[in-house]
mmCIF file of C-alpha atoms in Angstrom:
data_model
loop_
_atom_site.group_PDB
_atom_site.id
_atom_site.type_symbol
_atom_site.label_atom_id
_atom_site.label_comp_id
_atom_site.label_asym_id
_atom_site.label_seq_id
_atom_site.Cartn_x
_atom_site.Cartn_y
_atom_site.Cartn_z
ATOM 1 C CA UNK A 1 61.914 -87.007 183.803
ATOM 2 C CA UNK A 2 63.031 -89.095 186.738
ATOM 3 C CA UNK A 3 66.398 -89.939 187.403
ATOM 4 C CA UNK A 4 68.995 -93.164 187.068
ATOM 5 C CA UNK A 5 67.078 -95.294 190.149
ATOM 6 C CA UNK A 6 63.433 -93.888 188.716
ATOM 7 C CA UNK A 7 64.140 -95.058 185.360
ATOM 8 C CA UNK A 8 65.331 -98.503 185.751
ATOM 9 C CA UNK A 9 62.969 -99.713 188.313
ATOM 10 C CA UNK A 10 60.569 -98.489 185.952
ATOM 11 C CA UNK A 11 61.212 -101.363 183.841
ATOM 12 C CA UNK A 12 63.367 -99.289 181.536
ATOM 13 C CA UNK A 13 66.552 -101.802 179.933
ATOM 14 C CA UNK A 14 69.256 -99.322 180.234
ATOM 15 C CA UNK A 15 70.206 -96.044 181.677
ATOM 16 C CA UNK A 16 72.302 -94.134 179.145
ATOM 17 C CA UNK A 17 74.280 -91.033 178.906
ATOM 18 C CA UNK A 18 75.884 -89.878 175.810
ATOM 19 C CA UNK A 19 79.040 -86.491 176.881
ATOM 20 C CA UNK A 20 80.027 -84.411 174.040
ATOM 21 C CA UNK A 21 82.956 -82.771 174.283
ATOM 22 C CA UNK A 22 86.450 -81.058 172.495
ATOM 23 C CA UNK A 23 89.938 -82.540 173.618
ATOM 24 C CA UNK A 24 91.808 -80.973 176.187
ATOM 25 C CA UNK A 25 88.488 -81.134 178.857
ATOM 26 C CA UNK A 26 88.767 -84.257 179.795
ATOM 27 C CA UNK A 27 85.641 -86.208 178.998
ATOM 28 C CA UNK A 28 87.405 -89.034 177.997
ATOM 29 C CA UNK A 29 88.360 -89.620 181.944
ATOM 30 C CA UNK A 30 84.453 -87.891 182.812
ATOM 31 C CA UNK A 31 83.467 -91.115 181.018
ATOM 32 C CA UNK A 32 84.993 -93.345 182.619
ATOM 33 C CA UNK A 33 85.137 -92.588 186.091
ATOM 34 C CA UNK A 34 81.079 -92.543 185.580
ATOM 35 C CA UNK A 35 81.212 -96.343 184.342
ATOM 36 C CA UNK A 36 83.737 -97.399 187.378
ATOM 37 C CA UNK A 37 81.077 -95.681 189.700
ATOM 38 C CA UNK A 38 78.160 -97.844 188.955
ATOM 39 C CA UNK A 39 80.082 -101.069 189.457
ATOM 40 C CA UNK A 40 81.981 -100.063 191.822
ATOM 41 C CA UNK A 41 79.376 -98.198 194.057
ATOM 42 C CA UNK A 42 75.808 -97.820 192.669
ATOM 43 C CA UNK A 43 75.558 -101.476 192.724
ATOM 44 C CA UNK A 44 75.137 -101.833 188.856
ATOM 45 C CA UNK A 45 76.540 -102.943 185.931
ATOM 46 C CA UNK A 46 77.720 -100.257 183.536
ATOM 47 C CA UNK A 47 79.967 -99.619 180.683
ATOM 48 C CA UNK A 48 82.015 -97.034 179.184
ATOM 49 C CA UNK A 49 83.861 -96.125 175.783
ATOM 50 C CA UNK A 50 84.609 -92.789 174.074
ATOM 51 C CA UNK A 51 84.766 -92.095 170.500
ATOM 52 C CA UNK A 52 87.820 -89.638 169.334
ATOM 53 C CA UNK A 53 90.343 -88.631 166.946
ATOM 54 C CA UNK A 54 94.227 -88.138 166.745
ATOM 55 C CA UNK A 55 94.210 -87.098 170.547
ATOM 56 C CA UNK A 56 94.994 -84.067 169.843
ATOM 57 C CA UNK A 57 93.709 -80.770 172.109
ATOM 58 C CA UNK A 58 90.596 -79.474 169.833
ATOM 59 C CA UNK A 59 89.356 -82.464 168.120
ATOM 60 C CA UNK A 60 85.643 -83.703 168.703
ATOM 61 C CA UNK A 61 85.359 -86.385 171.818
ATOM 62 C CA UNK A 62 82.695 -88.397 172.623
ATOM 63 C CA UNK A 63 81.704 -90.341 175.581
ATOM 64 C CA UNK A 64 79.090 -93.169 176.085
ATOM 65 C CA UNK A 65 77.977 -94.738 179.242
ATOM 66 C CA UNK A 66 75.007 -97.499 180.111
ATOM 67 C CA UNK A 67 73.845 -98.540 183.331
ATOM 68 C CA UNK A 68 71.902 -101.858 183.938
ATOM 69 C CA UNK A 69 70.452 -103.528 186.764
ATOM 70 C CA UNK A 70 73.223 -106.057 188.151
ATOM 71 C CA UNK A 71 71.150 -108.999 187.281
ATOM 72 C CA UNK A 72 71.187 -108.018 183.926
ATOM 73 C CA UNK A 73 74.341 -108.118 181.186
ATOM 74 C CA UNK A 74 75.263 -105.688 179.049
ATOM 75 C CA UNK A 75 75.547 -107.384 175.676
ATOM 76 C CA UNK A 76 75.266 -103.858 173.549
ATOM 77 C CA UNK A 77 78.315 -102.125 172.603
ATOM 78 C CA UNK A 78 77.144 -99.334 169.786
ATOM 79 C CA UNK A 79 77.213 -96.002 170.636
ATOM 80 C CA UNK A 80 74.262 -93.968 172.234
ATOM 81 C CA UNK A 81 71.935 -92.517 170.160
ATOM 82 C CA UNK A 82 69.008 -91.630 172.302
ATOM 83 C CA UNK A 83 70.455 -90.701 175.701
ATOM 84 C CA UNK A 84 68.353 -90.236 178.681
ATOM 85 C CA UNK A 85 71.031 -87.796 180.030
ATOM 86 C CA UNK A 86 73.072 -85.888 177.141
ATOM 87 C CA UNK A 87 76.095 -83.803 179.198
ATOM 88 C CA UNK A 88 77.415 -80.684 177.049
ATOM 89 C CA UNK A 89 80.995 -79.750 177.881
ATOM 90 C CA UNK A 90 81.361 -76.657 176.304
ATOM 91 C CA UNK A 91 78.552 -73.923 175.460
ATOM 92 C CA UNK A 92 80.275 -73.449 171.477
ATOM 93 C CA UNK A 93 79.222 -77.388 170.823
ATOM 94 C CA UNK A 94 75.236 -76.414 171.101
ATOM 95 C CA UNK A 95 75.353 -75.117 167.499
ATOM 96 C CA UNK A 96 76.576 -78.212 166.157
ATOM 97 C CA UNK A 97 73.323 -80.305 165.008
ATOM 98 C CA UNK A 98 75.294 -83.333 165.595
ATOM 99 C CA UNK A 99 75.092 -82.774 169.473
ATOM 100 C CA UNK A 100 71.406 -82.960 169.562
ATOM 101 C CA UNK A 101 71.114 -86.028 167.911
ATOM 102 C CA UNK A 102 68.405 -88.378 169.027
ATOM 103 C CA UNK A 103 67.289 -86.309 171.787
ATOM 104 C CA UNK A 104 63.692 -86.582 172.953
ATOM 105 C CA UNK A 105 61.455 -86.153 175.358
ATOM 106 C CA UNK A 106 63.336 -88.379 177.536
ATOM 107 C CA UNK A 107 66.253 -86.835 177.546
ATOM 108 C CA UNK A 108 67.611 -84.919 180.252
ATOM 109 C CA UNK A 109 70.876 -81.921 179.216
ATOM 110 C CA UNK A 110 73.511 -80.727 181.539
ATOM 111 C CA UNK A 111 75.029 -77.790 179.452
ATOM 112 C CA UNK A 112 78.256 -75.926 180.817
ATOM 113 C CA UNK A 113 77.472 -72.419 180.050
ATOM 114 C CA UNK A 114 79.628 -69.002 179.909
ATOM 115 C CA UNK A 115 78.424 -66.036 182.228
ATOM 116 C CA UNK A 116 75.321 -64.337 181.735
ATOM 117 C CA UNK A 117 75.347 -66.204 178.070
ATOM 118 C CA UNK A 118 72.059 -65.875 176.704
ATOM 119 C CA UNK A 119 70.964 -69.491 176.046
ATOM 120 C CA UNK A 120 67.673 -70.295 174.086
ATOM 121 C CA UNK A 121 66.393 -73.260 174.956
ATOM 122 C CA UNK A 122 65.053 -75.438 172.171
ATOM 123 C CA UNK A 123 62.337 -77.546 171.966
ATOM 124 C CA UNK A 124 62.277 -81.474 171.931
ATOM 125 C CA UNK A 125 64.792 -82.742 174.661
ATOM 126 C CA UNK A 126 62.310 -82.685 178.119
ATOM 127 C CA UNK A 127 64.910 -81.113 180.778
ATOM 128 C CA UNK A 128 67.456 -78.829 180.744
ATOM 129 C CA UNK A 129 70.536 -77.743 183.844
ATOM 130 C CA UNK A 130 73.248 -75.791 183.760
ATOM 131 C CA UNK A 131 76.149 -74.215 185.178
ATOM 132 C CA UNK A 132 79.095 -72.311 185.260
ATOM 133 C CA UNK A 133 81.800 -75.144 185.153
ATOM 134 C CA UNK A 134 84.608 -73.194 184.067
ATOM 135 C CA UNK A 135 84.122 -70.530 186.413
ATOM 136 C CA UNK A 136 84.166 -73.372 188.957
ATOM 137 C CA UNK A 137 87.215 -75.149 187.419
ATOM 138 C CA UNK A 138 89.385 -71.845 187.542
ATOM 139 C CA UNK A 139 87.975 -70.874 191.340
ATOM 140 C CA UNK A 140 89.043 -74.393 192.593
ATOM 141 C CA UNK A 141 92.208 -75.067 190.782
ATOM 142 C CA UNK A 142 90.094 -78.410 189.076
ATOM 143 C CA UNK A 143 89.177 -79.242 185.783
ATOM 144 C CA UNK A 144 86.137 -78.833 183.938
ATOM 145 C CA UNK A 145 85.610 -82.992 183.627
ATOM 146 C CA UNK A 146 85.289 -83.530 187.396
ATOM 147 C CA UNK A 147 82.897 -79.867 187.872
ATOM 148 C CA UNK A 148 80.618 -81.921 185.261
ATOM 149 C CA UNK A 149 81.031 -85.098 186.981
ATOM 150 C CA UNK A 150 79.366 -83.816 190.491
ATOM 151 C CA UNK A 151 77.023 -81.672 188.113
ATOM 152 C CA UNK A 152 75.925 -84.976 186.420
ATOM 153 C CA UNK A 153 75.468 -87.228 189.695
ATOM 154 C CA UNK A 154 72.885 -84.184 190.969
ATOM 155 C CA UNK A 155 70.793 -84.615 187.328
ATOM 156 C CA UNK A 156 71.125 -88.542 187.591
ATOM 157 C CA UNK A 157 69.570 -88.184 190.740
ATOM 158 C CA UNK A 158 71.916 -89.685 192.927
ATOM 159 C CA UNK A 159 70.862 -88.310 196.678
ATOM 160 C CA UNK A 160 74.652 -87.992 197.997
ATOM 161 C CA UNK A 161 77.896 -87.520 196.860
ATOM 162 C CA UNK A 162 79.998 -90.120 198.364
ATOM 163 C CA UNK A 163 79.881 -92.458 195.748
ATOM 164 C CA UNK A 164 81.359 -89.807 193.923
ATOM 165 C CA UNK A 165 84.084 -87.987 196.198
ATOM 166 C CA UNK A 166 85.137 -92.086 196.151
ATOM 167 C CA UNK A 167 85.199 -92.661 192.670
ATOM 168 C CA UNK A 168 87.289 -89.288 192.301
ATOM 169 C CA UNK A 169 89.778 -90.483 195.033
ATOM 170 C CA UNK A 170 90.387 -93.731 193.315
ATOM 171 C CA UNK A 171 90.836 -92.168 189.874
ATOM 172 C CA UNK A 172 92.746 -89.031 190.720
ATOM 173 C CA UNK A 173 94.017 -89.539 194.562
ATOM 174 C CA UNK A 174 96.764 -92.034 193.496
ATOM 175 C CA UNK A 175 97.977 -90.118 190.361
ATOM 176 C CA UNK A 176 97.767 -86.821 191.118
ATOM 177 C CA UNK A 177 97.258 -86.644 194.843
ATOM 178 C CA UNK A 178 98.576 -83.041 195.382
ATOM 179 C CA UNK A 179 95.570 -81.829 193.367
ATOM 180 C CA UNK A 180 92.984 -84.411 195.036
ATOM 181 C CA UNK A 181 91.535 -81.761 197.309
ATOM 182 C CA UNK A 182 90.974 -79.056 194.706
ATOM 183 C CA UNK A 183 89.350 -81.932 192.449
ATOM 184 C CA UNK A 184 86.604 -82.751 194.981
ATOM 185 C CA UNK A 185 86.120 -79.233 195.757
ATOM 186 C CA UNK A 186 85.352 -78.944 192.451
ATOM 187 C CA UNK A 187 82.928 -81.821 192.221
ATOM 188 C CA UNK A 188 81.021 -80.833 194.952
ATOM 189 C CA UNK A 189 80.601 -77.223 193.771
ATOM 190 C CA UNK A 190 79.387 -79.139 190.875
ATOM 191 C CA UNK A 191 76.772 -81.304 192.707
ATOM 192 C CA UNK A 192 75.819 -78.411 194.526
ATOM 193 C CA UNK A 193 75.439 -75.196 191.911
ATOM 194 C CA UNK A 194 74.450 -76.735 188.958
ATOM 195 C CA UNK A 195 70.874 -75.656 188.469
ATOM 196 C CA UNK A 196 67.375 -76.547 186.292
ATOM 197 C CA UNK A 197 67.059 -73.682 183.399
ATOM 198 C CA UNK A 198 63.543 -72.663 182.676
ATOM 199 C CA UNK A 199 62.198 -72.801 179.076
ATOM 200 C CA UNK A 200 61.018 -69.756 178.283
ATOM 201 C CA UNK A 201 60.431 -70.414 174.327
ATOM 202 C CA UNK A 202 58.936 -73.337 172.947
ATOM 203 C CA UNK A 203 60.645 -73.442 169.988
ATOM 204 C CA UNK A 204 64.809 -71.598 169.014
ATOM 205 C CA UNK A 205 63.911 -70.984 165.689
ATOM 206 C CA UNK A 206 67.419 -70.793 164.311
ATOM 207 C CA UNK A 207 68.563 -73.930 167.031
ATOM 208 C CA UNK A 208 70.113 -76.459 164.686
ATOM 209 C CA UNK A 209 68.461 -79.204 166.120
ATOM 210 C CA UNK A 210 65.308 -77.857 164.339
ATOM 211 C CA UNK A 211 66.904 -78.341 161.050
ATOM 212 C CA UNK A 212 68.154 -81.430 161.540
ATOM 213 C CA UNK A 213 65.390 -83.679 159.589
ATOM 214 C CA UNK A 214 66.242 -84.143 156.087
ATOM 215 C CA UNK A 215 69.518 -84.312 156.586
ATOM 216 C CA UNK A 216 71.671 -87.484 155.620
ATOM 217 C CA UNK A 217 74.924 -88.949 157.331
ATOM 218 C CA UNK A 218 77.647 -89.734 155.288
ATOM 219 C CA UNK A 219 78.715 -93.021 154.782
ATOM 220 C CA UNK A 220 80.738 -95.079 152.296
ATOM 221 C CA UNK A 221 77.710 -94.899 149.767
ATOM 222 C CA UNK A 222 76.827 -91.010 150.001
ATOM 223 C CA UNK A 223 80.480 -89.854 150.122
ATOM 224 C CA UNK A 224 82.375 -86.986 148.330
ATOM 225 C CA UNK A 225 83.809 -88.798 145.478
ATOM 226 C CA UNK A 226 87.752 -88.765 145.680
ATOM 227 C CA UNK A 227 88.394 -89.960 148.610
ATOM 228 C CA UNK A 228 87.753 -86.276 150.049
ATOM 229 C CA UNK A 229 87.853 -85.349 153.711
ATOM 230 C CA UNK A 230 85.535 -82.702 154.209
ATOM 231 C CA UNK A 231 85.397 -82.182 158.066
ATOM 232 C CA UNK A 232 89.223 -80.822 157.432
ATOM 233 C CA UNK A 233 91.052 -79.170 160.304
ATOM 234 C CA UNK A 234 91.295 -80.405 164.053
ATOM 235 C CA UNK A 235 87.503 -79.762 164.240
ATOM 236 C CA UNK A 236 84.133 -80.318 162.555
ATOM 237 C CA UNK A 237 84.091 -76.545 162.651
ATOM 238 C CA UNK A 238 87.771 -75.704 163.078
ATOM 239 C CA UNK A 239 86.892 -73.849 165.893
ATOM 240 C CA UNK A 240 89.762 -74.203 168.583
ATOM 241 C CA UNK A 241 88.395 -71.987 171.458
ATOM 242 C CA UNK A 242 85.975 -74.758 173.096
ATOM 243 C CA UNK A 243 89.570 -76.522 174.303
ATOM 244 C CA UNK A 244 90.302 -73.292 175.966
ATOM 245 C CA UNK A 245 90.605 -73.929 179.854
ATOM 246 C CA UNK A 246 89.542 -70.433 181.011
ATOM 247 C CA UNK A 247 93.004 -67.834 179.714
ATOM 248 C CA UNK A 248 93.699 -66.216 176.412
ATOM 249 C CA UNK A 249 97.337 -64.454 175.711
ATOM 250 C CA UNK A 250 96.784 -61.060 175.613
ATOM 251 C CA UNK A 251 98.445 -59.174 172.967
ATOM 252 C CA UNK A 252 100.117 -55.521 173.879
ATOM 253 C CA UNK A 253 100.915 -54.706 170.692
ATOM 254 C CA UNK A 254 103.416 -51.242 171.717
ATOM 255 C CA UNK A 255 105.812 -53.493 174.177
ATOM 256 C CA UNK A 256 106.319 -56.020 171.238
ATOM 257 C CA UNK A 257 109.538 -56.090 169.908
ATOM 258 C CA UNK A 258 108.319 -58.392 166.559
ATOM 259 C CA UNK A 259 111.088 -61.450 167.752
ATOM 260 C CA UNK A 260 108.804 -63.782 166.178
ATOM 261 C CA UNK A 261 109.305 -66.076 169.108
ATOM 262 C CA UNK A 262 105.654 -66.677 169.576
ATOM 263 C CA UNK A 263 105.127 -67.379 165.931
ATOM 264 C CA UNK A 264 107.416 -70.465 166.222
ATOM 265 C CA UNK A 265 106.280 -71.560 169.456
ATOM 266 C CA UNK A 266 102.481 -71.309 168.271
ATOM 267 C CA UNK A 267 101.148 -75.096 168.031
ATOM 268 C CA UNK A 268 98.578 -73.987 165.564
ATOM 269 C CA UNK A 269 99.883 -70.638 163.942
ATOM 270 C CA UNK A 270 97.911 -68.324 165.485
ATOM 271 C CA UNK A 271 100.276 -65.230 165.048
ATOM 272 C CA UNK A 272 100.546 -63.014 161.689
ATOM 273 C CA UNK A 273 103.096 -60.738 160.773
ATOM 274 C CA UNK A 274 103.176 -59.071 157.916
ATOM 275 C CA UNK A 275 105.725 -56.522 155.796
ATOM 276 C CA UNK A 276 105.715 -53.082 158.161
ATOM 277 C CA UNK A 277 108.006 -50.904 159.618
ATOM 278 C CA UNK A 278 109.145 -51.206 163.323
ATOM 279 C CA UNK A 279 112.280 -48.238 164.626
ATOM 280 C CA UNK A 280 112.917 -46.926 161.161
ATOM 281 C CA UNK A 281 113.461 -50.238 159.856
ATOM 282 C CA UNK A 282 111.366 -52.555 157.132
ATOM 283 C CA UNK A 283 110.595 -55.747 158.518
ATOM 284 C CA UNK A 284 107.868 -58.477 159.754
ATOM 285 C CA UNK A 285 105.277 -56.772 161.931
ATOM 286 C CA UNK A 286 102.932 -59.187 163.898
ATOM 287 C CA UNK A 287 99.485 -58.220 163.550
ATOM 288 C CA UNK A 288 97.973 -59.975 165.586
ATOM 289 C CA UNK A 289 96.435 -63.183 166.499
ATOM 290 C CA UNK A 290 93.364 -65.553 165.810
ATOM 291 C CA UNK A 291 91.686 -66.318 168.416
ATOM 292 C CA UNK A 292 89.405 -68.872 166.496
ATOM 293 C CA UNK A 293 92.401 -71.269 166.054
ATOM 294 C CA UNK A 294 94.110 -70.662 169.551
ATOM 295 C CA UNK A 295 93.686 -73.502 172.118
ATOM 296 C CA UNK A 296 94.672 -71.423 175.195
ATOM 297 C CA UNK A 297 98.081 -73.054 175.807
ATOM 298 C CA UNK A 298 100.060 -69.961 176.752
ATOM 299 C CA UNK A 299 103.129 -71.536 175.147
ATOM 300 C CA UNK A 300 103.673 -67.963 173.710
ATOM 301 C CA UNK A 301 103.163 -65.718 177.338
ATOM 302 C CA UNK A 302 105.786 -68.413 178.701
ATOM 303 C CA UNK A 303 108.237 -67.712 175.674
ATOM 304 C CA UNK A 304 108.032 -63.868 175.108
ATOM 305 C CA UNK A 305 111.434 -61.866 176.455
ATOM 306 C CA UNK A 306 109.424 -58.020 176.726
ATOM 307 C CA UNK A 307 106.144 -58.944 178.787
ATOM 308 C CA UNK A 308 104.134 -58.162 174.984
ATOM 309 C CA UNK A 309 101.756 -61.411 175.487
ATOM 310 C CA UNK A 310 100.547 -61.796 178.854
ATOM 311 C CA UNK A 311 97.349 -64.716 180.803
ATOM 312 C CA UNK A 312 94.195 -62.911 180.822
ATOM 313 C CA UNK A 313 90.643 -64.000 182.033
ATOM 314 C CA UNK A 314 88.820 -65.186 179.414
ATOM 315 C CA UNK A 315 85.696 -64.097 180.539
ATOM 316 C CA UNK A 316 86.725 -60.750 181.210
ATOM 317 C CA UNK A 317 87.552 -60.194 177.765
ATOM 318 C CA UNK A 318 84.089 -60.452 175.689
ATOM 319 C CA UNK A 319 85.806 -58.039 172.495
ATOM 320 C CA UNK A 320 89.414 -59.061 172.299
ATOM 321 C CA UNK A 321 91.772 -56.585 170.564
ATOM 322 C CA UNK A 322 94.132 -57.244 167.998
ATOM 323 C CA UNK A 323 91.597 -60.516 166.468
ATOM 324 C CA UNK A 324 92.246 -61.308 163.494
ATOM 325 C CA UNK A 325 91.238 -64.485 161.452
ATOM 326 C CA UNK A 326 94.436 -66.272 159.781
ATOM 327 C CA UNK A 327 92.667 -66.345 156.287
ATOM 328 C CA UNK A 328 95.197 -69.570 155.355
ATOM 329 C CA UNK A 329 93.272 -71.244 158.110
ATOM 330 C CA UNK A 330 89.896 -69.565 157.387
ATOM 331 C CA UNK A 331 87.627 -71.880 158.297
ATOM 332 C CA UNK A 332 85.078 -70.132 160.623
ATOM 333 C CA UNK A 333 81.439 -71.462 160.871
ATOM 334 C CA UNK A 334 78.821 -69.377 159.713
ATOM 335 C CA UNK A 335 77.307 -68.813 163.802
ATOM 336 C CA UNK A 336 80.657 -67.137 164.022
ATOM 337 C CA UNK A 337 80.782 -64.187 161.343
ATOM 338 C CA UNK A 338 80.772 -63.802 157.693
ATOM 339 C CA UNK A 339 83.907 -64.577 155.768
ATOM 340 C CA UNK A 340 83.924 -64.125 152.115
ATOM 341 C CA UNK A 341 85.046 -67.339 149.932
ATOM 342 C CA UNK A 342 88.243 -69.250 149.943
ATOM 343 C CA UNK A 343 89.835 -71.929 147.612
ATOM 344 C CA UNK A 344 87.871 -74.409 149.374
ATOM 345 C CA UNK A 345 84.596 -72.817 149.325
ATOM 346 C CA UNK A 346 84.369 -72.574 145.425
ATOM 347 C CA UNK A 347 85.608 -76.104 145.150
ATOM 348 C CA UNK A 348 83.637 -78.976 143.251
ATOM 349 C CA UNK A 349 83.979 -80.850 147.068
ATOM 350 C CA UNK A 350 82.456 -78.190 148.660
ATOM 351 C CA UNK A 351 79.692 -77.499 146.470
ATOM 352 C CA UNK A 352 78.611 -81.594 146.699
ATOM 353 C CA UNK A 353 78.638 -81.409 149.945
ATOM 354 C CA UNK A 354 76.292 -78.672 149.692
ATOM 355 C CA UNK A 355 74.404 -80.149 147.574
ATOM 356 C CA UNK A 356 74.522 -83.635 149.489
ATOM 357 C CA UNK A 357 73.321 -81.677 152.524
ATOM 358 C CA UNK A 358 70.301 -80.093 150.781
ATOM 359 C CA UNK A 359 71.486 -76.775 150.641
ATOM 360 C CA UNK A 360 71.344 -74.179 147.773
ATOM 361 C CA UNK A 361 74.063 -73.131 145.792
#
């Protein structure tokens, strides 16, 4: 594949790397501190812009970053389409066909995977790394963005990580300096675990990126009539947990005392009660929480008087108890489970789009 030096002095215009991402990981900052690096200490010219939403912890981020020879001017401001080095923040985001987009053989992926996930690699895109970045981020008292930042100097083939360690002290030293040490303890476990993931199928026959081909990007001429939104929620797949930074609450449902304090302190109404009996007495019973929707914020552990929600290890809790989908927020991708319909789903807006995207109904 050959890395950022290999590929320009091959002749090749640009270096580019394309970071897809969720809110709340900090790509945005991943982005740039990679465009400050090559002016400031690869001896390039380089640029950097990210694409997002309302700013909010859970929407879709994007990052975009081109490297030039010095001599040379970067007069191209569009997004990337065919990176050379495509950096996956979180492992939820590979079934979304709109992360593989224009990935070839030139391409190059650094994925941040979950432990002992069992990843199928898919075919097209030439090489593929990866490593356990939130493990890292949680061991070092980082964040994920700089654990992906050493991971992605190693892939870009940059021999040492000074350039990097510097970049990170400019960035972070001055703003957060208490947390400067953890931060490029994380970056260099970064540089130093990530690691090159062997294909071992040619093709992922249900990998979205194979099904990609006939379908057609909205745009002003092609879209819902109405005026209708149909990527609806904080999402394109409503799907919260990628924001997550490592800890869940943990519901223990016999200390709860059904205060409703975590229901109003929930930023995205994760908590359902429902008409039950608690001591003798008819009243609102929580039932539990959705998991799908919850961005990991802990406002509710922090809030709750009797110890009933509690920080648990993400990882360590592969079948969490008390799940349960909020079905007025229902809006769980198929790779997830099987829902049965809601008002949306038999809607004449859902049904074009279904139709729009060459699927049966």
């Amino acid at each position: 594949m050959g890395g950022l030096r290999e590929k320009l002095e091959s002749g090749k215009e640009y270096y580019e790397i394309r970071l897809e991402s969720i809110g709340g990981l900090g790509a945005n900052l991943c982005g740039k501190m990679l465009g400050e690096l090559g002016v400031k200490y690869l001896d390039l010219n380089s640029s950097s812009f990210s694409s997002y939403g309302s700013e909010k912890t859970g929407t879709p981020v994007k990052g975009f970053i081109r490297y030039c020879k010095k001599e040379k001017e970067i007069r191209v401001h569009y997004p990337v389409t065919q990176p050379d080095l495509l950096v996956i923040f979180h492992h939820a985001l590979l079934q979304d066909s709109g992360v593989w987009k224009g990935c070839g053989e030139q391409t190059d992926v650094l994925i941040a995977l979950e432990p002992r996930q069992n990843f199928r690699i898919p075919a097209g895109p030439g090489t593929f790394y990866g490593l356990e970045a939130q493990r890292i981020a949680m061991e070092t008292h980082s964040r994920i963005n700089v654990v992906m930042l050493g991971a992605s100097l190693k892939v870009m083939g940059i021999e040492s990580l000074e350039a990097g360690e510097q970049i990170c002290r400019d960035t972070l030293g001055k703003k957060y300096p208490d947390a400067l040490r953890a931060n490029l303890e994380g970056m260099r476990r970064g540089y130093e675990e990530v690691q090159k993931l062997e294909r071992t199928e040619q093709t992922c026959r249900n990998c979205p990126m194979q099904n990609t081909g006939d379908q057609t990007e909205w745009g002003y001429e092609n879209a819902p009539m109405g005026g209708i939104n149909p990527r609806f929620g904080s999402t394109v797949t409503a799907d919260l947990s990628p924001s997550r930074q490592g800890y869940i609450p943990l519901f223990i449902k016999e200390r709860c005392i059904n205060c409703g304090l975590c229901f109003s302190t929930c930023p995205d109404m994760v908590f359902q009660f429902a008409k039950g009996e608690y001591k003798g007495r008819e009243m609102m019973v929580n039932q539990g929480l959705d998991y799908y929707h919850c961005k990991g914020c802990l406002r509710c552990v922090d809030v709750c008087p009797v110890n009933a929600l509690v920080r648990g290890v993400e990882s360590e809790h592969p079948k969490k108890e008390y799940f349960l989908s909020n079905q007025e927020l229902l809006r769980v991708p198929e790779y997830y489970e099987e829902a049965g319909p809601d008002g949306y789903i038999t809607s004449e807006s859902y049904l074009t789009e279904k139709r729009m995207e060459g699927g049966e109904v």
